[in-house]
PDB file of C-alpha atoms in Angstrom:
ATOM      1  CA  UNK A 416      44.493 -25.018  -5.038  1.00  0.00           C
ATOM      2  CA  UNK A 417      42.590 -24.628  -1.645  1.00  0.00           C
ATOM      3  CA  UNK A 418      42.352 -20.943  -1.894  1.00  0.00           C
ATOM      4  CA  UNK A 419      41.255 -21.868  -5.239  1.00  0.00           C
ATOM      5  CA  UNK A 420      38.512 -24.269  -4.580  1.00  0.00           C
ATOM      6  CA  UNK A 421      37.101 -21.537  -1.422  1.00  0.00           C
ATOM      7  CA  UNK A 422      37.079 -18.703  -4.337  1.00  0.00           C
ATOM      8  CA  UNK A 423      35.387 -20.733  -6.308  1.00  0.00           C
ATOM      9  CA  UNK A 424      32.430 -21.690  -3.619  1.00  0.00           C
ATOM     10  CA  UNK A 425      31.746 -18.376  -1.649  1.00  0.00           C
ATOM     11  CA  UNK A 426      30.457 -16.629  -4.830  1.00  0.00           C
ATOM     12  CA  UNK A 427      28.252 -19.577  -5.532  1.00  0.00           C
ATOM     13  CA  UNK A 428      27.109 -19.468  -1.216  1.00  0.00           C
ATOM     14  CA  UNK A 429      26.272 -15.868  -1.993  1.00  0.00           C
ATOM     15  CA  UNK A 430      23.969 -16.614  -4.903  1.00  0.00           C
ATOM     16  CA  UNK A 431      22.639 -19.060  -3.518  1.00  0.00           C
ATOM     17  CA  UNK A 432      21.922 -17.472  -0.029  1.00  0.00           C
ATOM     18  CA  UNK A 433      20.500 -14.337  -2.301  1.00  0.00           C
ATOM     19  CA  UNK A 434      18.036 -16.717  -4.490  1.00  0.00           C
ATOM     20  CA  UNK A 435      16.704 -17.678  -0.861  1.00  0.00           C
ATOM     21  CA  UNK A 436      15.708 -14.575   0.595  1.00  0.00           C
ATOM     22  CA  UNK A 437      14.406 -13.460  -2.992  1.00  0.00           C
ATOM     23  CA  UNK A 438      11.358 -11.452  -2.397  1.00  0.00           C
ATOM     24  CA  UNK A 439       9.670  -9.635  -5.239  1.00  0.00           C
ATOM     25  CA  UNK A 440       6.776  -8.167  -3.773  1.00  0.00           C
ATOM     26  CA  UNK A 441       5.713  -6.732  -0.076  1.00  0.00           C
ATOM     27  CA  UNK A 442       2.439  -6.594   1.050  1.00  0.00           C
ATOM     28  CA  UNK A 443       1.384  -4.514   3.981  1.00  0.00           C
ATOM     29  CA  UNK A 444      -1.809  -4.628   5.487  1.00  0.00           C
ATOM     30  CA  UNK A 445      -3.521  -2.926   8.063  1.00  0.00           C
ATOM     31  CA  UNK A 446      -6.282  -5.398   9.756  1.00  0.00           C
ATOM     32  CA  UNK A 447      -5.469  -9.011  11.878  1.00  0.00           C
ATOM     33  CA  UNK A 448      -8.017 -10.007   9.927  1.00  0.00           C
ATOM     34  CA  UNK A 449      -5.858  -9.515   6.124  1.00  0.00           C
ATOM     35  CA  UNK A 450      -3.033 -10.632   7.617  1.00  0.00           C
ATOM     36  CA  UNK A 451      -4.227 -14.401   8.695  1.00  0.00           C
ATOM     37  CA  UNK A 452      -6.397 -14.736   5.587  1.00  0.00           C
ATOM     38  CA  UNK A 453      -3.299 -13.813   3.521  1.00  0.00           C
ATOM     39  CA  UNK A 454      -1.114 -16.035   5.588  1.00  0.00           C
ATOM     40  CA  UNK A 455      -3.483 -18.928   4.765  1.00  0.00           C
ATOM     41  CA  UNK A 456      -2.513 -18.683   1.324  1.00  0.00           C
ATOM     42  CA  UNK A 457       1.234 -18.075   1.935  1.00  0.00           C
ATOM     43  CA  UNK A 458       3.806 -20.786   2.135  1.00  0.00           C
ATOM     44  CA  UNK A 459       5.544 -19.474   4.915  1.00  0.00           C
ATOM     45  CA  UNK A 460       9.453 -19.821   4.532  1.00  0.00           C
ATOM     46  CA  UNK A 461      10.600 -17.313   7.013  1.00  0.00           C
ATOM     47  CA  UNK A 462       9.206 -15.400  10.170  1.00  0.00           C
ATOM     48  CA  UNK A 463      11.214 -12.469  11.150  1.00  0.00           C
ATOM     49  CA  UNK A 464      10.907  -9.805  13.407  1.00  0.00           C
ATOM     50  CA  UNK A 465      12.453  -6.390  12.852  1.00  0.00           C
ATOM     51  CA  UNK A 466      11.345  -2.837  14.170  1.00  0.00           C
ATOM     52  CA  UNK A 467       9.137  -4.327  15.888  1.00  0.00           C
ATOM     53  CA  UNK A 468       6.628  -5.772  13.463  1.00  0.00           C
ATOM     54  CA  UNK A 469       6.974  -9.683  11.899  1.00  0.00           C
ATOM     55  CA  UNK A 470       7.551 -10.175   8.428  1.00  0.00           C
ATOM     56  CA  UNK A 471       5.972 -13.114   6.540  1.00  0.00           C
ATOM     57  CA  UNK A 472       8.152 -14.080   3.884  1.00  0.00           C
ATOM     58  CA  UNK A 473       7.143 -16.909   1.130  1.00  0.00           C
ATOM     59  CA  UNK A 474       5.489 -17.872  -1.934  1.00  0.00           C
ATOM     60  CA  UNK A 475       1.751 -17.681  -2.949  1.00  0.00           C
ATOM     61  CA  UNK A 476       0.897 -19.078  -6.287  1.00  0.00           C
ATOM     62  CA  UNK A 477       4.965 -19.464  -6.758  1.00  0.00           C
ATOM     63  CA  UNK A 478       5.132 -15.715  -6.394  1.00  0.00           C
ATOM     64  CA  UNK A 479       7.889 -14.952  -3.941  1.00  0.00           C
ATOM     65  CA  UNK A 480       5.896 -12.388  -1.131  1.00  0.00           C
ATOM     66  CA  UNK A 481       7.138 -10.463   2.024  1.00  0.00           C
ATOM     67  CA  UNK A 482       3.630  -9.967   4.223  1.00  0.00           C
ATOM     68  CA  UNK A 483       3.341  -7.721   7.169  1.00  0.00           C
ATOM     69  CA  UNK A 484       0.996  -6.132   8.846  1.00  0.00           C
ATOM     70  CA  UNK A 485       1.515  -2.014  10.222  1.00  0.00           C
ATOM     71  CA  UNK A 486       0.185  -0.238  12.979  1.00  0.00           C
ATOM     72  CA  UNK A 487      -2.013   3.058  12.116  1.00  0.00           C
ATOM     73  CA  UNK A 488      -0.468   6.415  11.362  1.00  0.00           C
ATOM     74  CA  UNK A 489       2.047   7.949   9.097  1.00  0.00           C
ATOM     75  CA  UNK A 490       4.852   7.595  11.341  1.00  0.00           C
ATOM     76  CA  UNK A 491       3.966   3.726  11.763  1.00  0.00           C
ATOM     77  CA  UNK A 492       3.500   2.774   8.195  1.00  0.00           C
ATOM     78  CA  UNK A 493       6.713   4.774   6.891  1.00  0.00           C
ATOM     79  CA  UNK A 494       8.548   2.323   9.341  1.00  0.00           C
ATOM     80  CA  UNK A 495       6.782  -0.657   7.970  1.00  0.00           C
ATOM     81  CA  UNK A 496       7.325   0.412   4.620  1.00  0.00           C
ATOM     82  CA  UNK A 497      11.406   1.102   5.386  1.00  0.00           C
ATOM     83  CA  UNK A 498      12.001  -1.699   7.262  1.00  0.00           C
ATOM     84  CA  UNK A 499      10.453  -4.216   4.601  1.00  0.00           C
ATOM     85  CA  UNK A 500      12.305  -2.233   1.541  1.00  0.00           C
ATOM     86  CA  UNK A 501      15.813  -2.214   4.048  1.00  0.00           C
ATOM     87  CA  UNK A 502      15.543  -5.511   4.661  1.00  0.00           C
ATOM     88  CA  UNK A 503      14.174  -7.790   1.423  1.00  0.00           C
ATOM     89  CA  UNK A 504      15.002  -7.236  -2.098  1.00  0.00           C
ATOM     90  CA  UNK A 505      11.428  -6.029  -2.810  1.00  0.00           C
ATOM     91  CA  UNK A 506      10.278  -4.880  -6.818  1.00  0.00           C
ATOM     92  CA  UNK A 507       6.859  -3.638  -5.404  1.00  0.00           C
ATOM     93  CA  UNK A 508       4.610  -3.256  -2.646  1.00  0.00           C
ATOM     94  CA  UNK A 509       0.743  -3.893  -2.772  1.00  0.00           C
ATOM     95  CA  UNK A 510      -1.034  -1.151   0.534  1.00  0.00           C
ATOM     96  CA  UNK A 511      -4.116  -2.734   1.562  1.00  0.00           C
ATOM     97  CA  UNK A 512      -6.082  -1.080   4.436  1.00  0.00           C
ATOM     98  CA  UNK A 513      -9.423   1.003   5.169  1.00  0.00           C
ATOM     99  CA  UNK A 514     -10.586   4.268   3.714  1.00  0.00           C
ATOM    100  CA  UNK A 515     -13.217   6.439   4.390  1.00  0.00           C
ATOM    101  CA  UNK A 516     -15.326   7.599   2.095  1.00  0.00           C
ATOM    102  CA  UNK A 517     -15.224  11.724   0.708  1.00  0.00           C
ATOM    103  CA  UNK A 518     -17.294  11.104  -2.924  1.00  0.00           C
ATOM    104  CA  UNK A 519     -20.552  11.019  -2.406  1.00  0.00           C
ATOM    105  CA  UNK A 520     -21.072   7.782  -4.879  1.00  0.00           C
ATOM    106  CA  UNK A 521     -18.826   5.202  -2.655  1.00  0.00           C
ATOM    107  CA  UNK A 522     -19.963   3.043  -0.241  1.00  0.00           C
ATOM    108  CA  UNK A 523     -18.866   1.314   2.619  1.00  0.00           C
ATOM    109  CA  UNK A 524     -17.375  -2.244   0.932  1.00  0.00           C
ATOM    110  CA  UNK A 525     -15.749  -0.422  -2.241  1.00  0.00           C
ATOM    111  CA  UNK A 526     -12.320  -0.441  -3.551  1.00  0.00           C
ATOM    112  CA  UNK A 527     -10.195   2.358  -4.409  1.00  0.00           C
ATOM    113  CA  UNK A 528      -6.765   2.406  -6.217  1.00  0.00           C
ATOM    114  CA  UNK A 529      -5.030   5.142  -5.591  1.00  0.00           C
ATOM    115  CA  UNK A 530      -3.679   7.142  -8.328  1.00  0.00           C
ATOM    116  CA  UNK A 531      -2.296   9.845  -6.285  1.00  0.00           C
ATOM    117  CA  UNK A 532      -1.689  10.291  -2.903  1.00  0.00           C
ATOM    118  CA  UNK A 533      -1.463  13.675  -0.971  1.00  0.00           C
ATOM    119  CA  UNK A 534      -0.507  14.114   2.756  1.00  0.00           C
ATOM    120  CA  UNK A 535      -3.443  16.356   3.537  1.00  0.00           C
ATOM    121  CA  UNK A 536      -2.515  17.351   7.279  1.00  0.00           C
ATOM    122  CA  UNK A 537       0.990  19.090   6.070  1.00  0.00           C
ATOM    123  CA  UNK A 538       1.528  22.787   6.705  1.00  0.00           C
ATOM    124  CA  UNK A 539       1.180  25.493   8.739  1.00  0.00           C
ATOM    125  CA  UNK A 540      -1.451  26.755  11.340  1.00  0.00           C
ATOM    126  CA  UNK A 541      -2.001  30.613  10.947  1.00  0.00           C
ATOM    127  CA  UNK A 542      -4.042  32.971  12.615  1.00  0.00           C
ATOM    128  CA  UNK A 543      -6.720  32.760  10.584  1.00  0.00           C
ATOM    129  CA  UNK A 544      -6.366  29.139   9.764  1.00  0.00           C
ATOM    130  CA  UNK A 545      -4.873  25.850   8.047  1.00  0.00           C
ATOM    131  CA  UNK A 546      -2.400  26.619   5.115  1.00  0.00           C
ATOM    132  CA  UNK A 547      -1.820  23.705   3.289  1.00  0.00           C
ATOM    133  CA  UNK A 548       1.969  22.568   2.243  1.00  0.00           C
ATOM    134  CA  UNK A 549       3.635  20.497  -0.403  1.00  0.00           C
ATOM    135  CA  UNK A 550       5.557  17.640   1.388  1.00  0.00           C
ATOM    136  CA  UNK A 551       8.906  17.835   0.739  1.00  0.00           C
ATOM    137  CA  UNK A 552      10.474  14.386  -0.373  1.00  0.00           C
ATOM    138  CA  UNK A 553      13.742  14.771  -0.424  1.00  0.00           C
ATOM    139  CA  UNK A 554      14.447  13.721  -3.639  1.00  0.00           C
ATOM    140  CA  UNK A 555      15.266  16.125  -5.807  1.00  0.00           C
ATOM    141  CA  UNK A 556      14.334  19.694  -6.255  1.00  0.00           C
ATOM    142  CA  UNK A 557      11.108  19.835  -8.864  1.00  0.00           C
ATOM    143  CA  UNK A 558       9.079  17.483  -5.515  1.00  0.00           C
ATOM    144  CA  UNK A 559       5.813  17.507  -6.851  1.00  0.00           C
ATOM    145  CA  UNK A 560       4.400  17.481  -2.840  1.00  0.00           C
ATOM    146  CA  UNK A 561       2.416  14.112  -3.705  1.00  0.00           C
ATOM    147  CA  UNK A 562       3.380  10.582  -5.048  1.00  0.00           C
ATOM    148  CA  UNK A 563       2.004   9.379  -8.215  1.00  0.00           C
ATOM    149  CA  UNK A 564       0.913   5.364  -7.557  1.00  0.00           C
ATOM    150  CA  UNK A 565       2.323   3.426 -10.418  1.00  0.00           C
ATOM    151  CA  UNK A 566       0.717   3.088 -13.308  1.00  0.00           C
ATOM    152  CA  UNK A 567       1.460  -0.519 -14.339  1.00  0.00           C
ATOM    153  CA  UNK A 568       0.633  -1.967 -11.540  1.00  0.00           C
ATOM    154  CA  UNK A 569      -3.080   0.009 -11.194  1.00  0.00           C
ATOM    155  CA  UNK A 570      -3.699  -1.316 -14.844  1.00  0.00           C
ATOM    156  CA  UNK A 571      -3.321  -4.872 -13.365  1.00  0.00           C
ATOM    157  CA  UNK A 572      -5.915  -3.843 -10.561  1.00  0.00           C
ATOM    158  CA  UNK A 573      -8.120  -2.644 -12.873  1.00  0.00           C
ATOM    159  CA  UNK A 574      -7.751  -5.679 -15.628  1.00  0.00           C
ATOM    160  CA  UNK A 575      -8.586  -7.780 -12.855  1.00  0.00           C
ATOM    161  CA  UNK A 576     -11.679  -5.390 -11.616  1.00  0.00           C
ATOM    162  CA  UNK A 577     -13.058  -5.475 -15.269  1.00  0.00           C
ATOM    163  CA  UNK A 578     -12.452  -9.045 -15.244  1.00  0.00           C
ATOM    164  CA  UNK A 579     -14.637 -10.019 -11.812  1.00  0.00           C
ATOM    165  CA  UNK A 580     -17.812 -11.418 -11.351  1.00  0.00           C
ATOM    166  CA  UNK A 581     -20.580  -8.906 -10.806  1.00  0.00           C
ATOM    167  CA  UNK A 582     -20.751  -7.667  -7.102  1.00  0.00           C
ATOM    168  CA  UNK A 583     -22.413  -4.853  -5.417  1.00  0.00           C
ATOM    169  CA  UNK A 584     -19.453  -3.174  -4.191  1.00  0.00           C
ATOM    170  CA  UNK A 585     -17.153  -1.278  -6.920  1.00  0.00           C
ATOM    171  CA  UNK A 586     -13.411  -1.187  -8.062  1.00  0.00           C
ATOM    172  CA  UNK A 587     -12.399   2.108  -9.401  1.00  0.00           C
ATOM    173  CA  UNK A 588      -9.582   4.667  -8.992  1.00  0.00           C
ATOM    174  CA  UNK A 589      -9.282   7.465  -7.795  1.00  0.00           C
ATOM    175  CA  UNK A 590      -6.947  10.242  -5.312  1.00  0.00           C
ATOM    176  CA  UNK A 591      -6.804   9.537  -1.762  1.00  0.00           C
ATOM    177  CA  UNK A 592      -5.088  11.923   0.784  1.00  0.00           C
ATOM    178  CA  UNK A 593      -3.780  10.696   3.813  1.00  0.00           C
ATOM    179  CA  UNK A 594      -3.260  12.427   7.557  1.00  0.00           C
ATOM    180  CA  UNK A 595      -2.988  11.357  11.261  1.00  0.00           C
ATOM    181  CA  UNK A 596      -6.419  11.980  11.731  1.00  0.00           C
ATOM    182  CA  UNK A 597      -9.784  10.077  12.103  1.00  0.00           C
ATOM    183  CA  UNK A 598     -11.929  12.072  10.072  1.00  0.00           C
ATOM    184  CA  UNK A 599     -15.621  12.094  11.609  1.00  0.00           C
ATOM    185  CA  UNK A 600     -16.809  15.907  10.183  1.00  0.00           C
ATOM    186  CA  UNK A 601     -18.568  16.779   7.242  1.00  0.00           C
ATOM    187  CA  UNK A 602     -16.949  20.171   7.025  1.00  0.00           C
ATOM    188  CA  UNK A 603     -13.644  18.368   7.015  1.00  0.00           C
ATOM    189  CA  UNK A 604     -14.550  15.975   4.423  1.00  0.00           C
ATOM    190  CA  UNK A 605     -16.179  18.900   2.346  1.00  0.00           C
ATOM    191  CA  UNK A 606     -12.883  20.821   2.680  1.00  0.00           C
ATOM    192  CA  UNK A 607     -10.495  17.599   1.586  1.00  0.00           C
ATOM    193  CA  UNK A 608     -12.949  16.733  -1.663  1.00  0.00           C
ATOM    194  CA  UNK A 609     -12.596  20.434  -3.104  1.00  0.00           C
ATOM    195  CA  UNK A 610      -8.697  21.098  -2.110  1.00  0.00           C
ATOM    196  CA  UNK A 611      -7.656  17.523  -3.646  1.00  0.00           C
ATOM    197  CA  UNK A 612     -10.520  16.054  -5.618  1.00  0.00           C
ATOM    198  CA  UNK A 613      -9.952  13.408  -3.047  1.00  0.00           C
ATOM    199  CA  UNK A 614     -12.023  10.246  -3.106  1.00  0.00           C
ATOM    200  CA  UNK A 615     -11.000   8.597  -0.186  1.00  0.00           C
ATOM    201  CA  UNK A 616      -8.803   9.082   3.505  1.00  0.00           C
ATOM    202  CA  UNK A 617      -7.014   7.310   5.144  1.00  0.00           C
ATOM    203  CA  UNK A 618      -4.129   7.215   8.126  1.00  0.00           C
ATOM    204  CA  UNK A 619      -0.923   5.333   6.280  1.00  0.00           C
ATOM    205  CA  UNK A 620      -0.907   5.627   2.556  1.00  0.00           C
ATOM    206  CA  UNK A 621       0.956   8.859   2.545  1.00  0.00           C
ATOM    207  CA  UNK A 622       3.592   7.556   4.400  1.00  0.00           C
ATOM    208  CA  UNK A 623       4.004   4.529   2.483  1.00  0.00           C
ATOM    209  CA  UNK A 624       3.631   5.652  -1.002  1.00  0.00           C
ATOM    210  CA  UNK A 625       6.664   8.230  -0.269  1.00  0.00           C
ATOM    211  CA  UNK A 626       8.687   6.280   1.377  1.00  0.00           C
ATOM    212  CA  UNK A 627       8.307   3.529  -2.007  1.00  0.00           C
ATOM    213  CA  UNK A 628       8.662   6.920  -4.214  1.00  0.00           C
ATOM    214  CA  UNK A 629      11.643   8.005  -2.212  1.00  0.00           C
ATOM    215  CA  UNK A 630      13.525   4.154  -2.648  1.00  0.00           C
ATOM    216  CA  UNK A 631      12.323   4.071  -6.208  1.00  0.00           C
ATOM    217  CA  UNK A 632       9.714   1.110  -5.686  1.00  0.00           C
ATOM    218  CA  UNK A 633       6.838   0.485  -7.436  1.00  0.00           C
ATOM    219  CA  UNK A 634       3.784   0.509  -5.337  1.00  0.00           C
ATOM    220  CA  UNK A 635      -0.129   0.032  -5.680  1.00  0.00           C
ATOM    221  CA  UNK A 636      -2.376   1.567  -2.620  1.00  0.00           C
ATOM    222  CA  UNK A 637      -5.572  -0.384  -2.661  1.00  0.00           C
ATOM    223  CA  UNK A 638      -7.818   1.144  -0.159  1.00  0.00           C
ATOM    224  CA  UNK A 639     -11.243  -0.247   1.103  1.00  0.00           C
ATOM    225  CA  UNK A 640     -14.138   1.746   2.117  1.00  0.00           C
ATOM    226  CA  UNK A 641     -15.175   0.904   5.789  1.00  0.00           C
ATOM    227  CA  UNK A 642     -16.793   4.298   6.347  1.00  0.00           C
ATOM    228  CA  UNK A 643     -18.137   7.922   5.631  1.00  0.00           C
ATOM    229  CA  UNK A 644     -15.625  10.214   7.140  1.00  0.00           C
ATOM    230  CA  UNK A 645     -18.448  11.816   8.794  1.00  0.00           C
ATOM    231  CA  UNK A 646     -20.864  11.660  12.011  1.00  0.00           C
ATOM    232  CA  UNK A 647     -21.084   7.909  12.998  1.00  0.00           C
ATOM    233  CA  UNK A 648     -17.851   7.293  11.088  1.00  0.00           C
ATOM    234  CA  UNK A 649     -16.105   5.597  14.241  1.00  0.00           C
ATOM    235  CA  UNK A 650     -18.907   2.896  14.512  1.00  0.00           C
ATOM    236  CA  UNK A 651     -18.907   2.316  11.205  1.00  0.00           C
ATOM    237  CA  UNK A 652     -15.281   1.697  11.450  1.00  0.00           C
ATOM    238  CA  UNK A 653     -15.418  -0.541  14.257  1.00  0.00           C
ATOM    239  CA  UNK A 654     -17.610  -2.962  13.307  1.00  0.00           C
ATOM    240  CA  UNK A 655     -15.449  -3.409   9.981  1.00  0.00           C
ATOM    241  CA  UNK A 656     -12.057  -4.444  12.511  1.00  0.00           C
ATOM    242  CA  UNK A 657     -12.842  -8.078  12.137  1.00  0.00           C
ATOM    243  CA  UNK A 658     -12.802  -7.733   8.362  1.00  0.00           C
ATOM    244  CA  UNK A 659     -14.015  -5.754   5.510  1.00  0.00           C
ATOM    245  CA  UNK A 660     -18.044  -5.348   4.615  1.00  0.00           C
ATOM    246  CA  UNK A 661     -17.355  -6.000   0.977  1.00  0.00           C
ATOM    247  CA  UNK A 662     -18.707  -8.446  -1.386  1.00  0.00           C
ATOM    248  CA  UNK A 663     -15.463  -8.273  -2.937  1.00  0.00           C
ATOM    249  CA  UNK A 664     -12.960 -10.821  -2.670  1.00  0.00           C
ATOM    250  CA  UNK A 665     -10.377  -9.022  -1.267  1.00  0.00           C
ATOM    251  CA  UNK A 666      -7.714 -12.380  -1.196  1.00  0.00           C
ATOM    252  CA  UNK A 667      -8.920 -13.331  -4.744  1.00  0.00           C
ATOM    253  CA  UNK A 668      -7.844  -9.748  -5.795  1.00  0.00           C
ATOM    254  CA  UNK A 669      -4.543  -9.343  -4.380  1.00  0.00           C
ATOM    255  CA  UNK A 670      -3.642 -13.227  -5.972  1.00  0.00           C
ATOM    256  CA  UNK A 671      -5.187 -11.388  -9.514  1.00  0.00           C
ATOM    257  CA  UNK A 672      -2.435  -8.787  -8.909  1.00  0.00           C
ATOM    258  CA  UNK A 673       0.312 -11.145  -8.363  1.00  0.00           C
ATOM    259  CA  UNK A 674      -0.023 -13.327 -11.355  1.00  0.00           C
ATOM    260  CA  UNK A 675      -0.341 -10.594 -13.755  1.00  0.00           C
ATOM    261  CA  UNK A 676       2.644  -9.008 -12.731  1.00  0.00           C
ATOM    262  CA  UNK A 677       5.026 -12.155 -11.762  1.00  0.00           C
ATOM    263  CA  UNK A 678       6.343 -11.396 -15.210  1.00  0.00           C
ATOM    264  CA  UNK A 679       7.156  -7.877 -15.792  1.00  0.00           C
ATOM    265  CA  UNK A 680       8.660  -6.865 -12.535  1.00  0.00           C
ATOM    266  CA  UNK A 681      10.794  -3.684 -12.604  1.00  0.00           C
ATOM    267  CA  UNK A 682      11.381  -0.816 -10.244  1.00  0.00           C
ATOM    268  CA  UNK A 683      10.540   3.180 -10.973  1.00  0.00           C
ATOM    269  CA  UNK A 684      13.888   3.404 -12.535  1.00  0.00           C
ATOM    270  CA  UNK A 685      13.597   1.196 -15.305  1.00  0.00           C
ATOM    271  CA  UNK A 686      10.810   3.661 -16.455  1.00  0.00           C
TER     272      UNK A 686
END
């Protein structure tokens, strides 16, 4: 009867130490700034600390949340993106972090959701140039060399974008390409707008989006303008650090996210 009563209880410990650490959607940001004004909204169950960055776990508006904030670069935000998908039960991740600017019509302050995301910097240097490559994924042969952002989750930004109070600074989707460079060249940016039909670059979504693709995650790259990608592009950038130059509520659109899609969670697979 004891051996009874103790396989009777551990199944029920396990649920219950599983319903616990029940986290449905990550959040990775880029800027200190993000990261405490997220926090502030957050009720904070657990601080962890794994590969070297701390993980934020809790609910905001009863939504169970994972928060954490990556360092710049590929390399960085791939181990963000592992370590939070290796370590929580996440259904999606929301990317929010600076851009700049390769269509003419943004502005420093606007919002882009990415609905594809290229790695621009990938291939080989020849004599007479830059080759561009396909990145291979890994998963299975027919790698389409970029990673499609989902699509549910991008109608949610959008709904919510439609559904906003009038602001100067826009909402709208578009391709962003990502590399470990700072791009401060106009014959660079002119180069990445007619090879991609890119709207936007940045440093991490790359890395992020394919390491979500490659787990089978949903994900939504939400990328704010902070610069030009051209002369001046560094200051530009610099004075944005402390937080975003947008009129745009950038807390207030990440929540809009959350509640629309606290209902319908599902991974790539259930597609």
């Amino acid at each position: 009867m004891r051996y009874f009563k103790i396989g009777c209880i551990a199944p029920i410990l396990v649920l219950i130490s599983i319903n616990i650490s029940l986290a449905d959607i990550g959040i990775i940001v880029a800027f200190n700034s993000n990261l405490e004004q997220i926090k502030k909204s957050l009720k904070i169950k657990e601080i962890s600390k794994k590969a070297g960055r701390e993980f934020y776990s809790g609910k905001i508006n009863n939504i169970d949340v994972v928060l954490v904030r990556s360092p710049m670069g590929k390399v960085n935000n791939a181990i963000t993106a592992q370590a939070l998908l290796s370590h929580y039960p996440i259904t999606s991740v929301v990317s929010i972090a600076p851009a700049g600017s390769i269509d003419k019509g943004l502005n420093i302050g606007d919002i882009i959701i990415a609905t594809e995301v290229f790695q621009h910097d990938f291939g080989t240097i020849k004599p007479y140039g830059f080759i561009w490559s396909r990145v291979p994924d890994g998963t299975n042969r027919d790698e389409p060399g970029y990673n499609p952002a989902d699509k549910r989750l991008r109608k949610l930004a959008i709904l919510y974008a439609n559904n906003k109070k009038k602001t100067k600074n826009r909402i709208i989707e578009g391709i962003i390409v990502t590399g470990d460079q700072f791009i401060s060249a106009q014959n660079k940016k002119e180069w990445l707008f007619k090879k991609f039909k890119a709207m936007a670059v940045d440093m991490g979504a790359g890395a992020i989006a394919q390491v979500c693709y490659a787990n089978r995650v949903s994900f939504c790259i939400l990328r704010i303008i902070t610069d030009k990608a051209k002369i001046g592009a560094r200051i530009n950038f610099e004075k944005s650090i402390p937080g975003y130059q947008s009129d745009i509520d950038i807390l207030k659109f990440v929540k809009g996210i959350l509640q629309r899609s606290q209902n319908k969670r599902y991974r790539l697979s259930d597609k």
